[in-house]
PDB file of C-alpha atoms in Angstrom:
ATOM      1  CA  MET U 283     -48.308  69.766 -27.820  1.00 85.00           C
ATOM      2  CA  LYS U 284     -50.854  67.004 -28.110  1.00 89.00           C
ATOM      3  CA  ALA U 285     -51.401  64.121 -30.539  1.00 89.00           C
ATOM      4  CA  GLY U 286     -52.514  65.304 -33.962  1.00 90.00           C
ATOM      5  CA  GLU U 287     -51.502  68.918 -33.303  1.00 93.00           C
ATOM      6  CA  PHE U 288     -49.636  70.958 -35.882  1.00 95.00           C
ATOM      7  CA  VAL U 289     -47.650  73.889 -34.469  1.00 95.00           C
ATOM      8  CA  ALA U 290     -45.789  76.448 -36.558  1.00 95.00           C
ATOM      9  CA  VAL U 291     -42.880  78.432 -35.161  1.00 95.00           C
ATOM     10  CA  MET U 292     -42.204  81.630 -37.056  1.00 93.00           C
ATOM     11  CA  GLY U 293     -39.324  84.026 -36.872  1.00 86.00           C
ATOM     12  CA  GLU U 294     -36.907  85.962 -38.982  1.00 82.00           C
ATOM     13  CA  SER U 295     -33.781  84.339 -40.405  1.00 81.00           C
ATOM     14  CA  GLY U 296     -31.153  83.886 -37.724  1.00 82.00           C
ATOM     15  CA  THR U 297     -33.548  83.841 -34.748  1.00 84.00           C
ATOM     16  CA  GLY U 298     -32.738  80.225 -33.918  1.00 86.00           C
ATOM     17  CA  LYS U 299     -35.628  78.288 -35.490  1.00 88.00           C
ATOM     18  CA  SER U 300     -33.410  75.523 -36.866  1.00 87.00           C
ATOM     19  CA  THR U 301     -31.420  75.466 -33.629  1.00 89.00           C
ATOM     20  CA  LEU U 302     -34.695  74.908 -31.765  1.00 90.00           C
ATOM     21  CA  LEU U 303     -35.404  71.847 -33.916  1.00 91.00           C
ATOM     22  CA  ASN U 304     -31.860  70.566 -33.393  1.00 90.00           C
ATOM     23  CA  LEU U 305     -32.281  70.907 -29.623  1.00 91.00           C
ATOM     24  CA  ILE U 306     -35.601  69.061 -29.654  1.00 91.00           C
ATOM     25  CA  ALA U 307     -34.061  66.312 -31.798  1.00 91.00           C
ATOM     26  CA  GLY U 308     -31.133  65.940 -29.438  1.00 89.00           C
ATOM     27  CA  LEU U 309     -28.683  66.968 -32.152  1.00 89.00           C
ATOM     28  CA  GLU U 310     -27.488  69.867 -29.995  1.00 88.00           C
ATOM     29  CA  THR U 311     -27.280  70.165 -26.212  1.00 87.00           C
ATOM     30  CA  PRO U 312     -29.044  73.040 -24.474  1.00 87.00           C
ATOM     31  CA  ASP U 313     -26.972  75.485 -22.421  1.00 86.00           C
ATOM     32  CA  ALA U 314     -29.632  75.365 -19.701  1.00 86.00           C
ATOM     33  CA  GLY U 315     -32.899  73.549 -19.052  1.00 87.00           C
ATOM     34  CA  ALA U 316     -33.958  70.152 -20.334  1.00 88.00           C
ATOM     35  CA  ILE U 317     -35.669  68.613 -23.353  1.00 89.00           C
ATOM     36  CA  ALA U 318     -38.212  65.824 -22.868  1.00 87.00           C
ATOM     37  CA  LEU U 319     -40.716  64.138 -25.167  1.00 84.00           C
ATOM     38  CA  ALA U 320     -43.420  61.788 -23.905  1.00 80.00           C
ATOM     39  CA  GLY U 321     -41.693  61.583 -20.540  1.00 83.00           C
ATOM     40  CA  GLN U 322     -38.263  60.778 -21.998  1.00 83.00           C
ATOM     41  CA  ALA U 323     -35.625  63.290 -20.900  1.00 88.00           C
ATOM     42  CA  LEU U 324     -32.909  63.510 -23.534  1.00 88.00           C
ATOM     43  CA  GLY U 325     -30.171  64.823 -21.269  1.00 86.00           C
ATOM     44  CA  GLY U 326     -29.506  61.452 -19.629  1.00 83.00           C
ATOM     45  CA  LEU U 327     -29.202  59.456 -22.853  1.00 88.00           C
ATOM     46  CA  ASP U 328     -25.831  58.431 -24.259  1.00 91.00           C
ATOM     47  CA  ASP U 329     -25.212  58.788 -28.007  1.00 91.00           C
ATOM     48  CA  ARG U 330     -26.446  55.271 -28.861  1.00 92.00           C
ATOM     49  CA  ALA U 331     -29.622  55.570 -26.793  1.00 91.00           C
ATOM     50  CA  LEU U 332     -30.277  59.014 -28.239  1.00 91.00           C
ATOM     51  CA  THR U 333     -29.884  57.688 -31.783  1.00 91.00           C
ATOM     52  CA  LEU U 334     -32.295  54.814 -31.088  1.00 91.00           C
ATOM     53  CA  TRP U 335     -34.795  57.183 -29.460  1.00 91.00           C
ATOM     54  CA  ARG U 336     -34.557  59.539 -32.446  1.00 90.00           C
ATOM     55  CA  ARG U 337     -35.140  56.670 -34.905  1.00 90.00           C
ATOM     56  CA  HIS U 338     -38.341  55.619 -33.135  1.00 90.00           C
ATOM     57  CA  ALA U 339     -39.806  58.884 -31.860  1.00 92.00           C
ATOM     58  CA  LEU U 340     -39.018  61.419 -34.584  1.00 93.00           C
ATOM     59  CA  GLY U 341     -39.708  62.017 -38.233  1.00 93.00           C
ATOM     60  CA  PHE U 342     -37.908  64.756 -40.179  1.00 92.00           C
ATOM     61  CA  VAL U 343     -38.964  66.815 -43.186  1.00 89.00           C
ATOM     62  CA  PHE U 344     -36.311  69.191 -44.521  1.00 85.00           C
ATOM     63  CA  GLN U 345     -36.365  72.050 -47.013  1.00 80.00           C
ATOM     64  CA  SER U 346     -33.848  70.279 -49.239  1.00 81.00           C
ATOM     65  CA  PHE U 347     -35.645  66.891 -49.077  1.00 80.00           C
ATOM     66  CA  HIS U 348     -32.615  64.737 -48.070  1.00 88.00           C
ATOM     67  CA  ILE U 349     -33.825  61.882 -50.256  1.00 92.00           C
ATOM     68  CA  LEU U 350     -31.015  59.380 -50.848  1.00 94.00           C
ATOM     69  CA  PRO U 351     -30.262  59.498 -54.596  1.00 94.00           C
ATOM     70  CA  HIS U 352     -29.044  55.897 -54.884  1.00 96.00           C
ATOM     71  CA  LEU U 353     -32.235  54.371 -53.402  1.00 96.00           C
ATOM     72  CA  SER U 354     -35.588  54.023 -55.120  1.00 97.00           C
ATOM     73  CA  VAL U 355     -38.546  55.995 -53.814  1.00 97.00           C
ATOM     74  CA  GLY U 356     -39.899  52.875 -52.100  1.00 97.00           C
ATOM     75  CA  ASP U 357     -36.549  52.107 -50.486  1.00 97.00           C
ATOM     76  CA  ASN U 358     -36.201  55.717 -49.290  1.00 97.00           C
ATOM     77  CA  VAL U 359     -39.587  55.499 -47.568  1.00 96.00           C
ATOM     78  CA  ALA U 360     -38.845  52.051 -46.125  1.00 97.00           C
ATOM     79  CA  LEU U 361     -35.475  53.166 -44.721  1.00 96.00           C
ATOM     80  CA  PRO U 362     -36.703  54.284 -41.253  1.00 95.00           C
ATOM     81  CA  LEU U 363     -38.425  50.934 -40.804  1.00 96.00           C
ATOM     82  CA  ARG U 364     -35.321  49.023 -41.883  1.00 95.00           C
ATOM     83  CA  LEU U 365     -33.198  51.076 -39.461  1.00 93.00           C
ATOM     84  CA  ASN U 366     -35.699  50.200 -36.723  1.00 93.00           C
ATOM     85  CA  GLY U 367     -35.223  46.478 -37.383  1.00 93.00           C
ATOM     86  CA  HIS U 368     -38.208  45.647 -39.596  1.00 95.00           C
ATOM     87  CA  ARG U 369     -37.668  42.912 -42.135  1.00 95.00           C
ATOM     88  CA  ALA U 370     -37.510  43.953 -45.783  1.00 94.00           C
ATOM     89  CA  PRO U 371     -40.924  42.546 -46.850  1.00 95.00           C
ATOM     90  CA  ALA U 372     -42.782  44.210 -43.959  1.00 95.00           C
ATOM     91  CA  ALA U 373     -40.931  47.493 -44.513  1.00 96.00           C
ATOM     92  CA  ALA U 374     -41.701  47.420 -48.247  1.00 96.00           C
ATOM     93  CA  LYS U 375     -45.398  46.752 -47.560  1.00 96.00           C
ATOM     94  CA  ALA U 376     -45.632  49.646 -45.086  1.00 96.00           C
ATOM     95  CA  ALA U 377     -43.708  51.940 -47.451  1.00 96.00           C
ATOM     96  CA  SER U 378     -46.084  51.042 -50.288  1.00 96.00           C
ATOM     97  CA  ALA U 379     -49.107  51.842 -48.112  1.00 94.00           C
ATOM     98  CA  MET U 380     -47.576  55.173 -47.072  1.00 92.00           C
ATOM     99  CA  LEU U 381     -46.756  56.068 -50.685  1.00 94.00           C
ATOM    100  CA  GLU U 382     -50.393  55.353 -51.533  1.00 92.00           C
ATOM    101  CA  ARG U 383     -51.453  57.836 -48.831  1.00 88.00           C
ATOM    102  CA  VAL U 384     -49.305  60.583 -50.354  1.00 88.00           C
ATOM    103  CA  GLY U 385     -50.378  59.816 -53.921  1.00 89.00           C
ATOM    104  CA  LEU U 386     -47.112  58.280 -55.104  1.00 92.00           C
ATOM    105  CA  ALA U 387     -47.814  54.542 -55.172  1.00 93.00           C
ATOM    106  CA  ALA U 388     -47.001  54.406 -58.879  1.00 95.00           C
ATOM    107  CA  ARG U 389     -43.570  55.967 -58.276  1.00 96.00           C
ATOM    108  CA  ALA U 390     -42.227  53.388 -55.771  1.00 96.00           C
ATOM    109  CA  ALA U 391     -39.678  51.994 -58.243  1.00 96.00           C
ATOM    110  CA  SER U 392     -38.631  55.431 -59.522  1.00 97.00           C
ATOM    111  CA  MET U 393     -35.328  56.989 -58.634  1.00 97.00           C
ATOM    112  CA  PRO U 394     -35.294  60.423 -56.936  1.00 95.00           C
ATOM    113  CA  SER U 395     -33.745  62.042 -60.025  1.00 95.00           C
ATOM    114  CA  GLU U 396     -36.967  61.239 -61.904  1.00 96.00           C
ATOM    115  CA  LEU U 397     -39.172  63.220 -59.494  1.00 94.00           C
ATOM    116  CA  SER U 398     -40.312  66.827 -59.373  1.00 90.00           C
ATOM    117  CA  GLY U 399     -39.673  68.963 -56.290  1.00 87.00           C
ATOM    118  CA  GLY U 400     -43.242  68.495 -55.079  1.00 87.00           C
ATOM    119  CA  GLU U 401     -42.984  64.726 -55.496  1.00 91.00           C
ATOM    120  CA  MET U 402     -39.657  64.683 -53.634  1.00 90.00           C
ATOM    121  CA  GLN U 403     -41.218  66.516 -50.707  1.00 88.00           C
ATOM    122  CA  ARG U 404     -44.146  64.049 -50.680  1.00 89.00           C
ATOM    123  CA  VAL U 405     -41.578  61.229 -50.500  1.00 93.00           C
ATOM    124  CA  ALA U 406     -39.937  63.056 -47.578  1.00 92.00           C
ATOM    125  CA  ILE U 407     -43.315  63.280 -45.817  1.00 91.00           C
ATOM    126  CA  ALA U 408     -43.977  59.582 -46.404  1.00 93.00           C
ATOM    127  CA  ARG U 409     -40.534  58.702 -45.050  1.00 94.00           C
ATOM    128  CA  ALA U 410     -41.023  60.937 -42.008  1.00 93.00           C
ATOM    129  CA  LEU U 411     -44.331  59.300 -41.095  1.00 92.00           C
ATOM    130  CA  VAL U 412     -43.938  55.663 -42.173  1.00 94.00           C
ATOM    131  CA  HIS U 413     -42.654  54.498 -38.774  1.00 93.00           C
ATOM    132  CA  GLN U 414     -45.443  56.359 -36.921  1.00 92.00           C
ATOM    133  CA  PRO U 415     -43.275  58.755 -34.901  1.00 93.00           C
ATOM    134  CA  LEU U 416     -44.513  60.733 -31.945  1.00 93.00           C
ATOM    135  CA  LEU U 417     -43.221  63.994 -33.390  1.00 94.00           C
ATOM    136  CA  VAL U 418     -42.448  65.256 -36.885  1.00 94.00           C
ATOM    137  CA  LEU U 419     -39.961  68.107 -37.115  1.00 95.00           C
ATOM    138  CA  ALA U 420     -40.311  70.123 -40.312  1.00 93.00           C
ATOM    139  CA  ASP U 421     -37.668  72.705 -41.182  1.00 91.00           C
ATOM    140  CA  GLU U 422     -38.962  75.104 -43.877  1.00 88.00           C
ATOM    141  CA  PRO U 423     -40.567  72.141 -45.698  1.00 87.00           C
ATOM    142  CA  THR U 424     -41.832  74.253 -48.605  1.00 84.00           C
ATOM    143  CA  GLY U 425     -38.832  76.546 -49.029  1.00 81.00           C
ATOM    144  CA  ASN U 426     -37.819  74.943 -52.338  1.00 78.00           C
ATOM    145  CA  LEU U 427     -41.324  74.689 -53.814  1.00 79.00           C
ATOM    146  CA  ASP U 428     -43.450  76.981 -55.946  1.00 83.00           C
ATOM    147  CA  PRO U 429     -46.599  78.353 -54.231  1.00 85.00           C
ATOM    148  CA  ASP U 430     -49.002  75.763 -55.691  1.00 84.00           C
ATOM    149  CA  ASN U 431     -46.821  72.790 -54.763  1.00 80.00           C
ATOM    150  CA  ALA U 432     -46.108  74.356 -51.366  1.00 85.00           C
ATOM    151  CA  ALA U 433     -49.813  74.586 -50.576  1.00 88.00           C
ATOM    152  CA  ARG U 434     -50.427  70.973 -51.666  1.00 84.00           C
ATOM    153  CA  VAL U 435     -47.454  69.648 -49.691  1.00 83.00           C
ATOM    154  CA  LEU U 436     -48.438  71.513 -46.519  1.00 89.00           C
ATOM    155  CA  ALA U 437     -52.044  70.331 -46.737  1.00 90.00           C
ATOM    156  CA  LEU U 438     -50.788  66.780 -47.200  1.00 86.00           C
ATOM    157  CA  LEU U 439     -48.349  67.017 -44.290  1.00 88.00           C
ATOM    158  CA  ALA U 440     -51.026  68.397 -41.968  1.00 91.00           C
ATOM    159  CA  LYS U 441     -53.559  65.758 -43.062  1.00 89.00           C
ATOM    160  CA  GLN U 442     -51.148  62.854 -42.579  1.00 85.00           C
ATOM    161  CA  VAL U 443     -49.922  64.133 -39.204  1.00 89.00           C
ATOM    162  CA  ARG U 444     -53.489  64.494 -37.941  1.00 91.00           C
ATOM    163  CA  GLU U 445     -54.614  61.118 -39.298  1.00 89.00           C
ATOM    164  CA  GLN U 446     -51.685  59.354 -37.631  1.00 88.00           C
ATOM    165  CA  GLY U 447     -52.083  61.215 -34.358  1.00 91.00           C
ATOM    166  CA  ALA U 448     -48.503  62.452 -34.495  1.00 92.00           C
ATOM    167  CA  MET U 449     -47.438  65.940 -33.449  1.00 94.00           C
ATOM    168  CA  CYS U 450     -45.753  68.271 -35.911  1.00 94.00           C
ATOM    169  CA  LEU U 451     -43.506  71.214 -35.151  1.00 95.00           C
ATOM    170  CA  MET U 452     -42.740  73.210 -38.277  1.00 95.00           C
ATOM    171  CA  VAL U 453     -40.385  76.155 -38.374  1.00 93.00           C
ATOM    172  CA  THR U 454     -40.992  78.656 -41.139  1.00 90.00           C
ATOM    173  CA  HIS U 455     -40.720  82.287 -42.064  1.00 86.00           C
ATOM    174  CA  SER U 456     -43.728  81.943 -44.390  1.00 87.00           C
ATOM    175  CA  HIS U 457     -47.059  83.317 -43.172  1.00 88.00           C
ATOM    176  CA  GLN U 458     -48.748  81.249 -45.881  1.00 88.00           C
ATOM    177  CA  ALA U 459     -47.162  78.042 -44.576  1.00 89.00           C
ATOM    178  CA  ALA U 460     -48.222  78.848 -41.026  1.00 91.00           C
ATOM    179  CA  LEU U 461     -51.890  78.938 -42.073  1.00 91.00           C
ATOM    180  CA  VAL U 462     -52.107  75.124 -41.911  1.00 92.00           C
ATOM    181  CA  ALA U 463     -51.073  75.099 -38.229  1.00 94.00           C
ATOM    182  CA  ASP U 464     -53.402  74.707 -35.272  1.00 94.00           C
ATOM    183  CA  ARG U 465     -51.213  77.153 -33.333  1.00 94.00           C
ATOM    184  CA  VAL U 466     -48.564  79.640 -34.350  1.00 95.00           C
ATOM    185  CA  LEU U 467     -45.706  80.660 -32.070  1.00 95.00           C
ATOM    186  CA  ARG U 468     -43.124  83.344 -32.707  1.00 94.00           C
ATOM    187  CA  LEU U 469     -39.461  82.902 -31.772  1.00 91.00           C
ATOM    188  CA  ALA U 470     -37.826  86.197 -30.840  1.00 86.00           C
ATOM    189  CA  ASP U 471     -34.914  86.947 -28.510  1.00 83.00           C
ATOM    190  CA  GLY U 472     -34.704  83.285 -27.498  1.00 81.00           C
ATOM    191  CA  CYS U 473     -38.343  83.142 -26.356  1.00 84.00           C
ATOM    192  CA  LEU U 474     -41.397  81.446 -27.835  1.00 88.00           C
ATOM    193  CA  ILE U 475     -44.555  83.524 -27.640  1.00 88.00           C
ATOM    194  CA  ALA U 476     -48.054  83.090 -29.061  1.00 88.00           C
ATOM    195  CA  ALA U 477     -48.353  84.866 -32.391  1.00 78.00           C
TER     196      ALA U 477
END
């Protein structure tokens, strides 16, 4: 993968798409081989180093949003920056700018319970990208959205990834979702092949 590239991995349920993301994120250990991103091999990192690497290098977008219900929208987006040691004012400023980019600047003070599904997923995208990660991992990011919201969210995710020069690896079973990708791979029998 290269900076700004959006790659979709397709496969039937149970083929290991989510496991692939967990391996790349260092949440699971491979049985064989090695995982490396930007020259950093994950196998040699202890739990603390792996957590710090994950905080800096990765952004995550999940099907079920994983927005913290007790934090405002702005605080949810600022959270990765706060975890990476940024002071509150700088994190809030960056979160506000990122919310502007995803069309939710006016919702910064809102609580997640006040948002629609499409808005929640836009918050998740903002949170995934606010700290300018090398790689965004997206696990069925439109699985809980209606077709119109799904199309808008995917277009937004692809646009923001490309503008920031991040890489995005999205796993999906949706052919429609895969249309936004620069490349589509298929996962079958433990192998990735060009679709």
